[in-house]
mmCIF file of C-alpha atoms and ligand atoms in Angstrom:
data_model
loop_
_atom_site.group_PDB
_atom_site.id
_atom_site.type_symbol
_atom_site.label_atom_id
_atom_site.label_comp_id
_atom_site.label_asym_id
_atom_site.label_seq_id
_atom_site.Cartn_x
_atom_site.Cartn_y
_atom_site.Cartn_z
ATOM 1 C CA MET A 1 -5.574 32.346 -10.154
ATOM 2 C CA HIS A 2 -3.653 30.936 -12.497
ATOM 3 C CA PHE A 3 -2.046 27.438 -13.195
ATOM 4 C CA ASP A 4 1.661 26.498 -13.697
ATOM 5 C CA ASP A 5 3.015 23.841 -15.675
ATOM 6 C CA ALA A 6 4.170 20.967 -13.561
ATOM 7 C CA GLU A 7 7.866 19.682 -14.054
ATOM 8 C CA ARG A 8 10.046 16.653 -13.797
ATOM 9 C CA ILE A 9 13.451 17.464 -11.888
ATOM 10 C CA ALA A 10 16.346 14.733 -12.069
ATOM 11 C CA VAL A 11 18.880 14.965 -9.463
ATOM 12 C CA TYR A 12 21.899 12.835 -9.893
ATOM 13 C CA GLY A 13 25.163 12.159 -8.443
ATOM 14 C CA ARG A 14 27.222 9.261 -6.305
ATOM 15 C CA SER A 15 26.581 8.480 -3.038
ATOM 16 C CA GLY A 16 27.416 11.267 -0.556
ATOM 17 C CA SER A 17 27.595 13.900 -3.212
ATOM 18 C CA GLY A 18 24.226 15.936 -2.096
ATOM 19 C CA LYS A 19 21.079 14.571 -3.975
ATOM 20 C CA THR A 20 19.092 13.943 -0.616
ATOM 21 C CA ALA A 21 20.504 17.647 0.842
ATOM 22 C CA TRP A 22 19.281 19.133 -2.369
ATOM 23 C CA LEU A 23 15.704 17.281 -2.516
ATOM 24 C CA LYS A 24 15.464 18.583 0.977
ATOM 25 C CA LYS A 25 15.837 21.897 0.303
ATOM 26 C CA TYR A 26 13.941 21.740 -2.620
ATOM 27 C CA ILE A 27 10.757 20.731 -0.743
ATOM 28 C CA ARG A 28 11.213 23.254 2.078
ATOM 29 C CA GLY A 29 8.634 25.431 2.352
ATOM 30 C CA LYS A 30 6.236 23.524 -0.150
ATOM 31 C CA ARG A 31 2.951 22.865 1.420
ATOM 32 C CA ARG A 32 1.565 19.587 -0.458
ATOM 33 C CA ILE A 33 4.433 17.057 -0.345
ATOM 34 C CA ILE A 34 4.896 13.211 -0.627
ATOM 35 C CA VAL A 35 8.326 11.789 -0.391
ATOM 36 C CA PHE A 36 8.509 8.378 -1.705
ATOM 37 C CA ASP A 37 10.960 7.536 0.827
ATOM 38 C CA PRO A 38 12.910 3.995 0.751
ATOM 39 C CA MET A 39 15.903 4.424 2.687
ATOM 40 C CA ASP A 40 13.309 5.868 5.431
ATOM 41 C CA GLU A 41 15.544 9.394 5.413
ATOM 42 C CA TYR A 42 12.276 12.133 5.920
ATOM 43 C CA HIS A 43 11.489 11.940 9.713
ATOM 44 C CA GLU A 44 10.649 15.742 9.397
ATOM 45 C CA MET A 45 7.934 15.041 7.466
ATOM 46 C CA LYS A 46 4.603 15.380 9.491
ATOM 47 C CA THR A 47 3.586 12.081 8.647
ATOM 48 C CA ARG A 48 5.384 8.924 8.068
ATOM 49 C CA ILE A 49 3.928 5.678 7.011
ATOM 50 C CA VAL A 50 5.593 2.489 6.330
ATOM 51 C CA HIS A 51 4.024 0.276 3.602
ATOM 52 C CA SER A 52 2.426 -2.720 4.311
ATOM 53 C CA SER A 53 0.394 -4.909 2.264
ATOM 54 C CA ARG A 54 -2.999 -3.257 3.425
ATOM 55 C CA GLY A 55 -3.769 -0.416 4.527
ATOM 56 C CA SER A 56 -1.240 1.467 3.702
ATOM 57 C CA LEU A 57 -2.865 3.671 0.777
ATOM 58 C CA GLU A 58 -5.764 4.212 3.026
ATOM 59 C CA GLU A 59 -3.063 5.593 5.356
ATOM 60 C CA VAL A 60 -1.829 8.058 2.769
ATOM 61 C CA ARG A 61 -5.232 8.842 1.546
ATOM 62 C CA ALA A 62 -6.452 9.613 4.778
ATOM 63 C CA ALA A 63 -3.247 12.217 5.677
ATOM 64 C CA VAL A 64 -4.234 13.692 2.290
ATOM 65 C CA LEU A 65 -8.007 14.481 3.047
ATOM 66 C CA ASP A 66 -7.097 15.317 6.434
ATOM 67 C CA ASP A 67 -5.489 18.639 5.175
ATOM 68 C CA PRO A 68 -5.634 18.805 1.658
ATOM 69 C CA THR A 69 -4.094 21.916 1.417
ATOM 70 C CA GLY A 70 -1.164 20.907 3.517
ATOM 71 C CA PHE A 71 0.127 17.673 3.962
ATOM 72 C CA GLN A 72 3.650 16.042 4.464
ATOM 73 C CA ILE A 73 3.957 12.809 3.956
ATOM 74 C CA ALA A 74 7.042 10.389 4.137
ATOM 75 C CA PHE A 75 6.280 6.876 2.736
ATOM 76 C CA VAL A 76 8.668 4.306 3.146
ATOM 77 C CA PRO A 77 8.025 1.217 0.517
ATOM 78 C CA ALA A 78 8.774 -2.180 1.715
ATOM 79 C CA GLY A 79 11.768 -3.770 0.022
ATOM 80 C CA GLY A 80 11.453 -5.110 -3.069
ATOM 81 C CA LYS A 81 8.088 -3.931 -3.679
ATOM 82 C CA GLU A 82 9.191 -0.172 -4.622
ATOM 83 C CA ALA A 83 7.519 -0.168 -8.215
ATOM 84 C CA GLU A 84 4.072 -1.431 -7.240
ATOM 85 C CA ALA A 85 3.931 0.905 -4.180
ATOM 86 C CA LEU A 86 5.264 3.861 -6.522
ATOM 87 C CA ASN A 87 2.628 3.215 -8.896
ATOM 88 C CA MET A 88 -0.392 2.840 -5.931
ATOM 89 C CA ILE A 89 0.954 6.261 -4.787
ATOM 90 C CA SER A 90 0.962 7.911 -8.210
ATOM 91 C CA ALA A 91 -2.320 6.296 -9.345
ATOM 92 C CA MET A 92 -3.797 7.579 -6.052
ATOM 93 C CA LEU A 93 -2.692 11.113 -6.883
ATOM 94 C CA TRP A 94 -3.737 11.310 -10.666
ATOM 95 C CA GLU A 95 -7.341 10.342 -9.303
ATOM 96 C CA GLY A 96 -6.892 13.126 -6.892
ATOM 97 C CA MET A 97 -5.946 15.541 -8.914
ATOM 98 C CA ALA A 98 -8.859 15.356 -11.141
ATOM 99 C CA GLY A 99 -10.583 18.089 -10.137
ATOM 100 C CA TYR A 100 -7.290 20.418 -10.696
ATOM 101 C CA ARG A 101 -7.332 19.266 -14.283
ATOM 102 C CA ALA A 102 -10.650 19.916 -15.023
ATOM 103 C CA ALA A 103 -10.142 23.360 -13.534
ATOM 104 C CA ARG A 104 -7.112 23.914 -15.547
ATOM 105 C CA ARG A 105 -8.803 22.946 -18.918
ATOM 106 C CA LYS A 106 -11.608 25.373 -18.309
ATOM 107 C CA TRP A 107 -8.996 27.907 -17.330
ATOM 108 C CA GLU A 108 -7.303 27.130 -20.707
ATOM 109 C CA ARG A 109 -10.395 27.120 -22.494
ATOM 110 C CA ALA A 110 -11.226 30.908 -21.383
ATOM 111 C CA GLY A 111 -8.053 31.905 -22.725
ATOM 112 C CA ALA A 112 -5.484 31.231 -19.695
ATOM 113 C CA LYS A 113 -4.555 34.608 -18.798
ATOM 114 C CA ARG A 114 -1.850 35.130 -15.871
ATOM 115 C CA PRO A 115 -2.686 38.309 -14.436
ATOM 116 C CA ASN A 116 0.147 40.283 -12.563
ATOM 117 C CA GLY A 117 0.515 39.066 -9.109
ATOM 118 C CA SER A 118 -2.063 36.160 -9.574
ATOM 119 C CA ARG A 119 -1.424 33.318 -7.241
ATOM 120 C CA ALA A 120 -0.438 29.461 -8.673
ATOM 121 C CA VAL A 121 -3.126 27.258 -7.665
ATOM 122 C CA PRO A 122 -0.840 25.038 -5.950
ATOM 123 C CA LYS A 123 0.475 21.858 -7.152
ATOM 124 C CA VAL A 124 1.677 18.574 -5.468
ATOM 125 C CA HIS A 125 4.929 17.630 -5.081
ATOM 126 C CA LEU A 126 5.885 13.822 -5.397
ATOM 127 C CA VAL A 127 10.083 13.411 -4.228
ATOM 128 C CA VAL A 128 11.136 9.834 -5.524
ATOM 129 C CA GLU A 129 14.362 8.968 -3.609
ATOM 130 C CA GLU A 130 16.347 6.295 -5.170
ATOM 131 C CA MET A 131 14.431 6.416 -8.270
ATOM 132 C CA ASN A 132 16.540 3.475 -9.636
ATOM 133 C CA LEU A 133 14.708 1.008 -7.077
ATOM 134 C CA SER A 134 11.121 2.057 -8.242
ATOM 135 C CA PHE A 135 11.515 2.980 -12.013
ATOM 136 C CA LYS A 136 13.928 0.743 -13.549
ATOM 137 C CA VAL A 137 15.263 1.078 -17.282
ATOM 138 C CA HIS A 138 13.572 -2.385 -17.907
ATOM 139 C CA GLY A 139 10.154 -2.877 -17.454
ATOM 140 C CA GLY A 140 9.580 0.638 -15.288
ATOM 141 C CA GLU A 141 6.889 1.575 -17.374
ATOM 142 C CA ASP A 142 4.979 -1.834 -16.909
ATOM 143 C CA ARG A 143 5.518 -2.151 -13.356
ATOM 144 C CA ALA A 144 4.611 1.518 -12.348
ATOM 145 C CA PRO A 145 2.221 2.484 -15.546
ATOM 146 C CA ALA A 146 0.627 5.272 -13.512
ATOM 147 C CA PHE A 147 4.013 6.863 -12.590
ATOM 148 C CA ALA A 148 5.345 6.561 -16.145
ATOM 149 C CA ASP A 149 1.987 8.248 -17.077
ATOM 150 C CA ILE A 150 2.724 11.278 -14.647
ATOM 151 C CA CYS A 151 6.067 11.682 -16.463
ATOM 152 C CA SER A 152 4.881 11.886 -19.968
ATOM 153 C CA ARG A 153 1.388 13.521 -19.671
ATOM 154 C CA GLY A 154 1.966 15.387 -16.357
ATOM 155 C CA ARG A 155 2.547 18.919 -17.360
ATOM 156 C CA ARG A 156 -0.998 19.937 -16.920
ATOM 157 C CA SER A 157 -1.659 17.315 -13.699
ATOM 158 C CA GLY A 158 -0.594 19.678 -11.205
ATOM 159 C CA ILE A 159 1.844 17.065 -9.941
ATOM 160 C CA GLU A 160 5.295 17.920 -9.919
ATOM 161 C CA VAL A 161 8.030 14.879 -9.630
ATOM 162 C CA ALA A 162 11.671 15.633 -8.365
ATOM 163 C CA GLY A 163 13.669 12.196 -8.373
ATOM 164 C CA CYS A 164 17.144 11.427 -7.708
ATOM 165 C CA SER A 165 19.345 8.334 -8.485
ATOM 166 C CA GLN A 166 23.036 7.588 -8.310
ATOM 167 C CA ARG A 167 23.437 6.835 -11.769
ATOM 168 C CA VAL A 168 21.663 8.766 -14.863
ATOM 169 C CA LYS A 169 21.422 5.153 -16.696
ATOM 170 C CA GLU A 170 19.799 3.372 -14.092
ATOM 171 C CA VAL A 171 16.515 5.402 -14.448
ATOM 172 C CA ASN A 172 13.868 4.634 -16.962
ATOM 173 C CA THR A 173 13.562 7.160 -19.951
ATOM 174 C CA ARG A 174 9.927 7.916 -19.466
ATOM 175 C CA PHE A 175 11.352 9.861 -16.322
ATOM 176 C CA ARG A 176 14.659 11.104 -18.064
ATOM 177 C CA GLY A 177 13.412 12.257 -21.214
ATOM 178 C CA ASN A 178 10.623 14.520 -19.656
ATOM 179 C CA CYS A 179 12.754 16.426 -17.469
ATOM 180 C CA SER A 180 13.039 20.103 -17.936
ATOM 181 C CA LYS A 181 15.187 20.431 -14.951
ATOM 182 C CA VAL A 182 18.377 18.615 -14.168
ATOM 183 C CA VAL A 183 21.060 18.573 -11.135
ATOM 184 C CA VAL A 184 23.926 17.193 -11.342
ATOM 185 C CA PHE A 185 26.242 16.334 -8.484
ATOM 186 C CA ALA A 186 29.892 14.964 -8.448
ATOM 187 C CA GLN A 187 29.708 11.481 -10.288
ATOM 188 C CA ALA A 188 31.364 8.197 -9.391
ATOM 189 C CA ASP A 189 33.294 7.186 -12.439
ATOM 190 C CA SER A 190 33.644 8.508 -16.204
ATOM 191 C CA LEU A 191 30.862 6.570 -17.516
ATOM 192 C CA ASP A 192 28.569 8.350 -15.228
ATOM 193 C CA THR A 193 30.117 11.715 -16.174
ATOM 194 C CA LYS A 194 29.550 11.044 -19.725
ATOM 195 C CA ALA A 195 25.762 10.155 -19.424
ATOM 196 C CA ALA A 196 25.082 13.316 -16.670
ATOM 197 C CA ALA A 197 27.296 15.389 -19.035
ATOM 198 C CA GLU A 198 24.571 14.363 -21.769
ATOM 199 C CA ALA A 199 21.483 15.121 -19.340
ATOM 200 C CA LEU A 200 22.803 18.585 -19.438
ATOM 201 C CA PHE A 201 24.043 19.185 -22.700
ATOM 202 C CA ILE A 202 27.852 20.052 -21.638
ATOM 203 C CA LYS A 203 31.081 18.712 -22.139
ATOM 204 C CA PRO A 204 31.904 15.607 -19.457
ATOM 205 C CA GLY A 205 35.268 17.857 -18.373
ATOM 206 C CA GLU A 206 32.762 20.484 -16.777
ATOM 207 C CA LEU A 207 31.979 18.016 -14.309
ATOM 208 C CA GLU A 208 35.031 16.400 -13.012
ATOM 209 C CA ASP A 209 35.838 19.201 -10.572
ATOM 210 C CA LEU A 210 32.581 18.905 -8.756
ATOM 211 C CA GLN A 211 32.940 18.385 -5.007
ATOM 212 C CA PRO A 212 30.452 17.295 -2.437
ATOM 213 C CA LEU A 213 27.545 19.562 -2.276
ATOM 214 C CA GLN A 214 28.371 21.301 -5.261
ATOM 215 C CA TYR A 215 26.257 20.844 -8.628
ATOM 216 C CA ILE A 216 25.348 22.081 -11.728
ATOM 217 C CA TYR A 217 21.910 23.007 -12.769
ATOM 218 C CA ARG A 218 20.287 23.008 -16.115
ATOM 219 C CA GLU A 219 16.577 24.511 -16.552
ATOM 220 C CA ASN A 220 15.733 23.969 -20.154
ATOM 221 C CA ASN A 221 19.157 25.603 -22.093
ATOM 222 C CA THR A 222 20.419 27.574 -19.303
ATOM 223 C CA ILE A 223 23.138 25.966 -17.255
ATOM 224 C CA SER A 224 24.677 27.472 -13.760
ATOM 225 C CA ARG A 225 26.820 26.232 -10.970
ATOM 226 C CA HIS A 226 25.779 26.080 -7.331
ATOM 227 C CA GLU A 227 26.662 24.786 -3.767
ATOM 228 C CA ILE A 228 24.717 23.625 -1.169
ATOM 229 C CA LYS A 229 25.450 25.512 1.780
ATOM 230 C CA PHE A 230 24.648 24.586 5.430
ATOM 231 C CA LYS A 231 23.936 27.009 8.508
ATOM 232 C CA LYS A 232 26.583 26.270 11.000
ATOM 233 C CA SER A 233 24.818 24.929 14.340
HETATM 234 N N1 LIG B 1 22.180 19.174 7.589
HETATM 235 C C1 LIG B 1 23.249 19.055 7.188
HETATM 236 N N2 LIG B 1 24.451 19.959 7.607
HETATM 237 C C2 LIG B 1 25.330 19.730 7.220
HETATM 238 N N3 LIG B 1 25.937 18.624 6.294
HETATM 239 C C3 LIG B 1 24.795 17.940 5.517
HETATM 240 C C4 LIG B 1 23.472 18.066 6.016
HETATM 241 N N4 LIG B 1 22.429 16.961 5.405
HETATM 242 C C5 LIG B 1 23.534 16.757 4.807
HETATM 243 N N5 LIG B 1 24.957 16.844 4.938
HETATM 244 C C6 LIG B 1 26.080 16.435 4.141
HETATM 245 O O1 LIG B 1 25.945 16.513 2.773
HETATM 246 C C7 LIG B 1 26.338 15.569 2.140
HETATM 247 C C8 LIG B 1 25.563 14.882 1.101
HETATM 248 O O2 LIG B 1 24.706 14.049 1.500
HETATM 249 P P1 LIG B 1 23.520 13.729 0.999
HETATM 250 O O3 LIG B 1 23.111 12.639 1.909
HETATM 251 O O4 LIG B 1 22.410 14.565 0.138
HETATM 252 O O5 LIG B 1 24.176 12.606 -0.296
HETATM 253 P P2 LIG B 1 23.406 11.643 -1.231
HETATM 254 O O6 LIG B 1 23.635 12.126 -2.695
HETATM 255 O O7 LIG B 1 21.967 11.810 -1.100
HETATM 256 O O8 LIG B 1 23.731 10.475 -1.218
HETATM 257 P P3 LIG B 1 23.349 8.726 -1.124
HETATM 258 O O9 LIG B 1 23.243 8.493 -2.774
HETATM 259 O O10 LIG B 1 24.073 7.954 -0.524
HETATM 260 O O11 LIG B 1 21.974 8.990 -0.620
HETATM 261 C C9 LIG B 1 27.005 14.731 3.071
HETATM 262 O O12 LIG B 1 28.577 14.580 3.491
HETATM 263 C C10 LIG B 1 26.318 14.833 4.632
HETATM 264 O O13 LIG B 1 26.796 14.625 5.496
HETATM 265 MG MG1 LIG B 2 20.660 10.269 -0.536
#
């Protein structure tokens, strides 16, 4: 048994470029997922919870506790309450992963060995669709402090965050600055292209010929080009 780092993954691209398609592929096969789903597009998840002022966090908690090793939850926040809702979910996850963090600290103190073939203790995956709605550049960390904490201190937390936004510049730096993986689809204009190229550490010209569903991927300092393919039905 060993513990992997939890990462932050950013996905950027104009409308229809492929962000949701990428995120849906990313969660495929993962067992513990909460999708923060403002546009209500994840009907394939096992549990769908629509935000109401009362009780919806308890519904999330109950769905997690019902099967802690295998939950797939789409949480649809109320319009205008995205930051508060993301904060609520983040605080719950942080609290719920206290045992994971304690076990990980113990493992690190004991020398943090990763024997060949050992299995990673499973992480939780928090997918944040349209992060520009819930974690804004201005005031994002004040309105969603628990999410800001996961962004900056979450490496050992077991909470992996993948978030998307059409524009790089509309996402709070607490998320942007802590991403080890960046996925960039076609951009809307040259300003967005410039910002996205900076997020990848490449020249803007390299982004100009991207077609929908084509993307450039950076993992730390390694860059590669990819395309999402769908099986013909
Ligand atoms: N299962 C599928 N089979 C074939 N095409 C698909 C499938 N899912 C999505 N697409 C196509 O992939 C393209 C990208 O769509 P996607 O929803 O990922 O865009 P997006 O970047 O999330 O846009 P937005 O910002 O508007 O949410 C669209 O043209 C969509 O029709
Ligand atoms: Mg989308």
